Amino acid sequence: MNRKTILGFVAGVVITLGLLVSVPDSVVQVATGTTQDTSMVPALSPTKALPDRDVYFPGTEDLLPDEMRITACGTGMPSARPKQAAACFLVELGNGDKFLFDIGSGSHERIAAMKIPYDFLDKVFIGHLHVDHYGDLPTFWLGGTVMNRLTPLRIWGPSGSKPEYGTQYAMDRMQEMYAWDIGTRSGVVDFRGGELEVNEFPFDGVNAVIYDENDVVIRSIPAVHGLDGAVSFILEWNGLKFVYGSDTYPNKWFIEHAKGADFAIHECFLPPTLLVTKQGFGPLEALTVGTQGHTSPEQFGKVMSLVEPRIAVAYHFYNDFDIEPEVRDRVRKTYDGPLSTAVDYMVWNVTKDNIRVRMAAKDEEVWPSPALKEKIAPDFRDAINFSEFTLSGMENFPEVVEPLYEEINKIYGTDFKPGL
Ligand SMILES: [Zn+2]
Ligand SMILES: [Zn+2]
């Protein structure tokens, strides 16, 4: 056989194999080239989207009128890490309402990954004032003003044993702390999204209604954590009951009022042994933090055995391949019901009949949605001027800046000129 004949023979054998037996797609594709009828290919390599990809792609899925979707936007420890931000859960309801429960360090980028216009993310419930539960509030609040939020940000949070331990005090000081940031935006951007509405409620209210709008009722119960002034939340809507523990030692209020919840989140800290070996704590420190200040996996299981939710969600630990099995085993000593050990981007769709758990696929290159209402042009007279000193340092390059103005003016039919 000459060379051409040998190649033809080999191709023929491969094509025959491809038709008769299962061989890797790559082999079939290489062998077929231009010689095989391409109508054969789809049978081996589908070209249609899969009907159910078992992954949540943010921004692509309608929420049913009776459905609740919960997304973990922070499930880790006080120090955020690439895999896990600190505490934050997003609740979306079929009536269009959306709520954030805690907004811990690092959670803002997870919230952004959900591709929800910032105007709709206007309600934040803070369970207590540890930084891992509201550390990303400033960036969400002020950063949101340039991410097209034009709606005031509404905050709910508990009082403390004295005013300076309460949410109102914290929010007032947060606004003072960012005076410079706010000053830079004055007269430059539409700052309606920078307004804060602060709703402080008594930390010792027991099943007290703190929110009642649009058929959604949210109640608070006291928590035992840190100082007076930590709470847990219960959201009820459309016959569904969602409970968020924030941080708490096991307590009677949670056990009584979370009872029978459709969805119950409670902290579940690392067991003391792992606090020693993985986190470098001393043995006594590990016991104190892991069983007295927080809730160990075994204690979490005891709580959930009494609450009996449709699904129990454990969070607040570094959830890794070598950690989760031990945490789960320890929970299983005291609880045998439905359980999720939450990681960031875990998503639950809850209806009366079903609870579906998936992971969200994140688009790392997400951009904010456009503004939902018309922006009010800033009044430059409100801008705070530089001093003569700073102005004296400016190097103007009119030859490159003026063409930029001309470019915009040409596209949008405007007549803007450089300078504030
Ligand atoms: Zn805490
Ligand atoms: Zn915490």
XYZ file of C-alpha atoms and ligand atoms in Angstrom:
422
model
C 0.000 0.000 0.000
C 1.261 3.481 -0.750
C 1.084 6.245 1.856
C -2.305 7.579 0.667
C -3.821 4.099 0.749
C -2.517 3.474 4.275
C -4.048 6.737 5.532
C -7.361 5.912 3.886
C -7.341 2.462 5.460
C -6.626 3.840 8.928
C -9.357 6.479 8.587
C -11.815 3.852 7.410
C -11.081 1.619 10.389
C -11.507 4.524 12.808
C -14.778 5.650 11.187
C -16.081 2.111 11.348
C -15.125 1.879 15.004
C -16.801 5.226 15.626
C -20.065 3.938 14.214
C -20.016 0.570 15.901
C -18.550 1.160 19.333
C -18.248 4.005 21.742
C -14.935 5.781 21.317
C -13.935 9.164 22.672
C -15.555 12.062 20.827
C -12.158 13.513 20.022
C -11.188 10.391 18.093
C -14.415 10.432 16.100
C -14.109 14.130 15.317
C -10.523 13.771 14.161
C -11.270 10.681 12.122
C -14.375 12.033 10.419
C -12.872 15.294 9.195
C -14.510 16.044 5.878
C -15.072 12.455 4.944
C -17.965 11.561 7.268
C -21.514 12.897 7.033
C -21.657 15.526 9.833
C -25.313 14.735 10.486
C -23.981 11.797 12.469
C -22.178 14.057 14.958
C -25.096 15.457 17.033
C -26.029 11.973 18.176
C -22.660 11.778 19.859
C -22.216 15.441 20.764
C -25.446 17.310 21.620
C -25.768 20.906 20.444
C -28.800 21.842 22.559
C -28.612 23.365 26.032
C -29.258 20.850 28.777
C -32.808 21.209 30.141
C -31.626 21.120 33.772
C -28.050 22.049 34.543
C -28.489 21.722 38.291
C -26.612 24.971 38.814
C -28.062 28.386 39.642
C -27.026 31.042 37.158
C -27.822 34.418 38.785
C -30.082 36.645 36.784
C -31.404 33.879 34.548
C -34.138 32.247 36.593
C -37.610 33.536 37.419
C -38.717 33.179 41.010
C -42.174 31.606 41.249
C -44.870 33.612 43.092
C -44.854 31.177 46.017
C -41.122 30.576 46.092
C -38.337 31.762 48.408
C -34.721 31.744 47.261
C -31.943 31.979 49.812
C -28.341 32.557 48.800
C -25.333 32.231 51.072
C -23.228 35.361 50.487
C -21.000 34.774 53.511
C -20.600 31.657 55.627
C -17.107 31.798 57.078
C -15.198 33.290 59.950
C -14.412 36.879 60.987
C -11.502 36.994 58.560
C -12.848 36.776 55.029
C -10.952 34.518 52.644
C -11.345 33.881 48.898
C -13.615 30.892 49.456
C -15.755 32.283 52.252
C -16.765 35.780 53.236
C -18.125 36.474 56.718
C -21.808 36.192 57.594
C -24.412 37.224 55.021
C -27.559 35.586 53.653
C -29.750 36.992 50.887
C -33.454 36.136 50.933
C -35.532 36.738 47.804
C -39.294 36.268 47.818
C -41.714 35.529 45.020
C -43.437 38.863 45.661
C -40.232 40.660 44.590
C -39.013 41.620 48.059
C -35.380 41.029 48.925
C -33.651 41.081 52.305
C -30.075 40.861 53.468
C -29.435 39.245 56.835
C -26.053 40.414 58.093
C -23.492 41.842 55.711
C -20.147 40.608 56.979
C -16.644 41.301 55.743
C -16.189 40.275 52.114
C -19.861 39.595 51.425
C -20.447 42.587 49.148
C -18.827 40.920 46.156
C -21.029 37.830 46.632
C -24.089 40.082 46.753
C -22.914 41.797 43.552
C -22.521 38.398 41.891
C -26.284 37.865 42.211
C -26.802 40.547 39.522
C -29.650 42.279 41.348
C -30.076 46.029 40.758
C -28.949 47.846 43.898
C -32.280 49.643 44.271
C -33.860 46.279 45.110
C -31.231 45.524 47.756
C -32.383 48.225 50.132
C -33.156 46.255 53.314
C -30.407 45.009 55.636
C -31.063 43.282 58.965
C -28.077 43.193 61.305
C -28.155 40.528 64.018
C -25.337 42.045 66.060
C -22.541 44.536 65.664
C -19.526 42.264 65.335
C -17.463 43.266 62.336
C -17.918 39.866 60.707
C -21.652 40.573 60.616
C -21.686 44.111 59.244
C -18.133 44.822 58.081
C -19.146 45.243 54.450
C -21.979 47.665 55.176
C -19.876 50.772 54.415
C -18.762 49.509 51.012
C -22.256 48.309 50.167
C -23.764 51.611 51.304
C -21.310 54.102 49.790
C -20.053 51.915 46.980
C -23.676 51.329 46.049
C -24.161 55.026 45.309
C -21.908 54.705 42.273
C -23.365 51.319 41.400
C -26.633 53.049 40.484
C -28.517 52.748 43.779
C -30.902 55.692 43.923
C -32.971 54.436 46.833
C -32.147 55.042 50.510
C -30.585 52.093 52.300
C -32.763 50.805 55.125
C -31.073 49.231 58.134
C -32.609 47.293 61.008
C -30.546 46.397 64.038
C -30.826 45.934 67.808
C -30.330 48.316 70.686
C -27.687 47.547 73.314
C -27.519 47.741 77.079
C -26.536 51.401 76.641
C -26.933 53.740 73.671
C -23.327 53.411 72.498
C -23.805 49.681 72.041
C -26.823 50.151 69.803
C -27.273 50.164 66.035
C -28.288 53.849 65.838
C -25.042 54.874 67.519
C -23.031 52.688 65.137
C -24.795 54.076 62.069
C -24.365 57.682 63.222
C -20.639 57.105 63.751
C -20.333 55.252 60.450
C -21.634 58.344 58.687
C -19.156 60.480 60.606
C -16.347 58.057 59.852
C -16.988 58.408 56.143
C -17.427 62.180 56.124
C -14.545 62.565 53.663
C -15.983 59.933 51.320
C -19.417 61.536 51.435
C -17.828 64.951 50.870
C -16.192 63.792 47.642
C -19.554 62.816 46.199
C -21.354 66.061 47.062
C -22.352 67.847 43.867
C -20.713 65.118 41.788
C -23.111 62.156 41.804
C -26.808 61.608 42.487
C -26.465 60.694 46.160
C -30.009 59.568 46.954
C -28.685 56.032 47.476
C -26.398 57.365 50.205
C -29.290 58.169 52.525
C -29.591 55.819 55.468
C -32.825 54.905 57.195
C -31.932 53.415 60.564
C -34.470 51.346 62.477
C -33.169 50.399 65.904
C -35.405 48.049 67.877
C -35.121 46.730 71.463
C -32.719 43.819 71.700
C -34.881 42.154 74.327
C -38.064 41.930 72.304
C -39.276 38.343 72.242
C -40.866 37.455 68.933
C -41.489 41.177 68.541
C -42.536 42.438 65.133
C -39.875 44.781 63.739
C -40.996 44.783 60.101
C -44.440 44.372 58.566
C -44.766 45.401 54.934
C -46.134 43.835 51.779
C -47.318 40.679 53.595
C -43.844 40.042 54.976
C -43.459 39.984 58.756
C -40.065 39.905 60.452
C -39.719 39.317 64.166
C -36.706 39.457 66.452
C -35.789 37.216 69.345
C -32.901 37.781 71.750
C -29.627 35.947 71.204
C -26.911 35.147 73.728
C -23.656 36.373 72.261
C -20.935 38.885 73.106
C -22.940 41.474 75.003
C -26.574 42.368 75.409
C -27.673 43.497 71.973
C -27.481 40.379 69.791
C -30.628 39.018 68.160
C -31.922 36.397 65.749
C -34.569 37.025 63.082
C -37.684 35.198 61.945
C -39.167 36.093 58.560
C -42.636 34.828 57.650
C -44.243 35.170 54.255
C -46.772 33.187 52.293
C -46.834 30.370 54.844
C -43.039 29.995 54.788
C -40.893 30.595 57.849
C -37.214 31.542 57.542
C -35.031 31.857 60.646
C -31.601 33.445 60.814
C -29.600 33.015 63.996
C -26.728 35.470 63.331
C -24.425 34.417 66.227
C -25.792 32.872 69.380
C -25.166 30.409 72.123
C -27.997 27.856 72.191
C -30.967 29.636 73.697
C -34.570 29.080 74.697
C -35.959 31.806 72.451
C -34.524 30.259 69.309
C -35.733 26.796 70.305
C -39.248 28.042 71.027
C -39.807 30.501 68.195
C -37.856 28.851 65.390
C -39.860 25.678 65.992
C -41.083 24.087 62.798
C -39.310 26.572 60.529
C -39.081 25.768 56.853
C -35.513 27.020 56.856
C -33.389 27.544 59.963
C -29.843 28.939 59.949
C -27.822 28.741 63.144
C -24.130 29.234 63.762
C -22.073 26.057 64.044
C -18.532 26.815 65.111
C -15.450 24.689 64.600
C -15.028 22.019 67.270
C -12.423 22.998 69.898
C -9.929 20.387 68.662
C -9.832 22.006 65.229
C -9.615 25.496 66.720
C -6.385 24.278 68.301
C -4.906 22.362 65.362
C -6.062 24.533 62.453
C -6.458 27.964 63.965
C -3.667 27.954 66.517
C -5.823 28.579 69.583
C -4.702 27.415 73.025
C -6.823 24.570 74.467
C -8.673 26.739 77.002
C -9.185 29.506 74.465
C -10.597 26.931 72.041
C -13.011 25.565 74.620
C -14.126 29.027 75.708
C -14.647 30.378 72.196
C -15.944 27.125 70.715
C -18.458 26.110 73.370
C -19.219 29.187 75.504
C -18.989 32.177 73.171
C -20.230 30.182 70.189
C -22.140 27.012 69.414
C -20.240 23.781 68.767
C -21.501 21.277 66.164
C -22.888 19.029 68.915
C -24.769 21.980 70.458
C -26.033 22.989 67.007
C -27.426 19.472 66.618
C -29.205 19.661 69.961
C -30.855 22.933 68.977
C -32.001 21.606 65.608
C -33.347 18.399 67.129
C -35.660 20.578 69.194
C -36.508 23.050 66.420
C -37.154 20.336 63.797
C -36.926 22.577 60.731
C -37.588 21.306 57.207
C -33.899 22.012 56.672
C -31.198 23.041 59.138
C -28.320 25.164 57.867
C -24.992 25.222 59.687
C -22.526 28.025 58.991
C -19.737 30.086 60.539
C -16.825 27.710 60.052
C -14.155 27.246 57.417
C -15.911 24.617 55.376
C -13.162 22.577 53.699
C -12.862 19.015 52.452
C -10.985 17.958 55.581
C -13.195 19.906 57.998
C -16.765 19.369 56.842
C -16.843 15.584 57.463
C -15.822 16.069 61.081
C -18.287 18.913 61.653
C -21.051 16.833 60.049
C -20.185 13.747 62.127
C -20.345 15.815 65.286
C -23.705 17.353 64.302
C -24.973 13.846 63.560
C -24.330 12.806 67.162
C -27.264 14.990 68.165
C -29.360 15.657 65.010
C -30.459 13.365 62.201
C -32.727 15.660 60.168
C -32.154 17.455 56.842
C -28.919 19.436 56.920
C -26.846 21.788 54.784
C -23.364 22.809 55.846
C -23.285 26.120 54.044
C -20.548 27.475 51.825
C -20.629 30.735 49.907
C -22.766 30.653 46.759
C -24.956 27.818 48.023
C -28.547 28.471 46.936
C -31.791 27.018 48.280
C -35.138 27.304 46.525
C -37.897 26.762 49.041
C -41.586 26.163 48.393
C -44.156 24.452 50.586
C -43.519 21.175 48.765
C -39.848 21.199 47.959
C -36.415 22.428 48.984
C -33.824 22.394 46.242
C -30.146 22.955 47.052
C -27.669 24.003 44.381
C -24.524 26.026 43.939
C -24.536 29.319 42.057
C -22.188 29.840 39.143
C -20.557 33.226 39.500
C -19.681 35.600 36.715
C -16.440 37.146 37.908
C -16.844 39.990 35.437
C -20.247 41.156 36.628
C -21.090 44.862 36.214
C -23.819 46.762 38.040
C -27.230 47.055 36.455
C -28.208 50.448 35.022
C -30.169 52.801 37.276
C -33.838 51.892 37.562
C -34.959 55.501 37.607
C -33.716 58.668 36.027
C -30.719 60.166 37.730
C -30.867 63.744 38.918
C -27.950 65.664 37.473
C -25.696 66.825 40.321
C -25.538 70.518 41.108
C -21.870 71.367 40.813
C -22.388 74.313 43.155
C -22.697 71.727 45.965
C -19.245 70.337 45.237
C -16.655 71.023 47.912
C -13.805 72.991 46.446
C -10.157 72.127 46.624
C -7.916 74.596 48.384
C -5.737 76.910 46.328
C -2.840 74.737 47.454
C -4.205 71.535 45.880
C -5.424 73.367 42.796
C -1.899 74.684 42.294
C -0.748 71.104 41.767
C -3.033 70.285 38.848
C -1.444 69.592 35.501
C -4.055 70.140 32.793
C -3.703 68.414 29.465
C -6.365 70.178 27.411
C -5.130 68.564 24.231
C -6.322 65.164 25.504
C -9.212 66.179 27.772
C -11.039 68.469 25.336
C -11.305 65.731 22.702
C -12.890 63.468 25.340
C -15.575 66.094 25.926
C -16.020 66.526 22.186
C -16.386 62.778 21.801
C -19.189 62.597 24.391
C -20.854 65.790 23.108
C -20.919 64.361 19.608
C -22.433 61.034 20.686
C -25.035 62.465 23.061
C -25.737 65.857 21.462
C -24.543 67.713 24.561
C -22.388 70.762 25.076
C -20.326 69.954 28.153
C -17.103 71.782 28.896
C -14.155 70.612 31.019
C -14.104 71.572 34.711
C -16.592 71.447 37.552
Zn -20.415 37.602 66.721
Zn -19.809 35.829 63.849
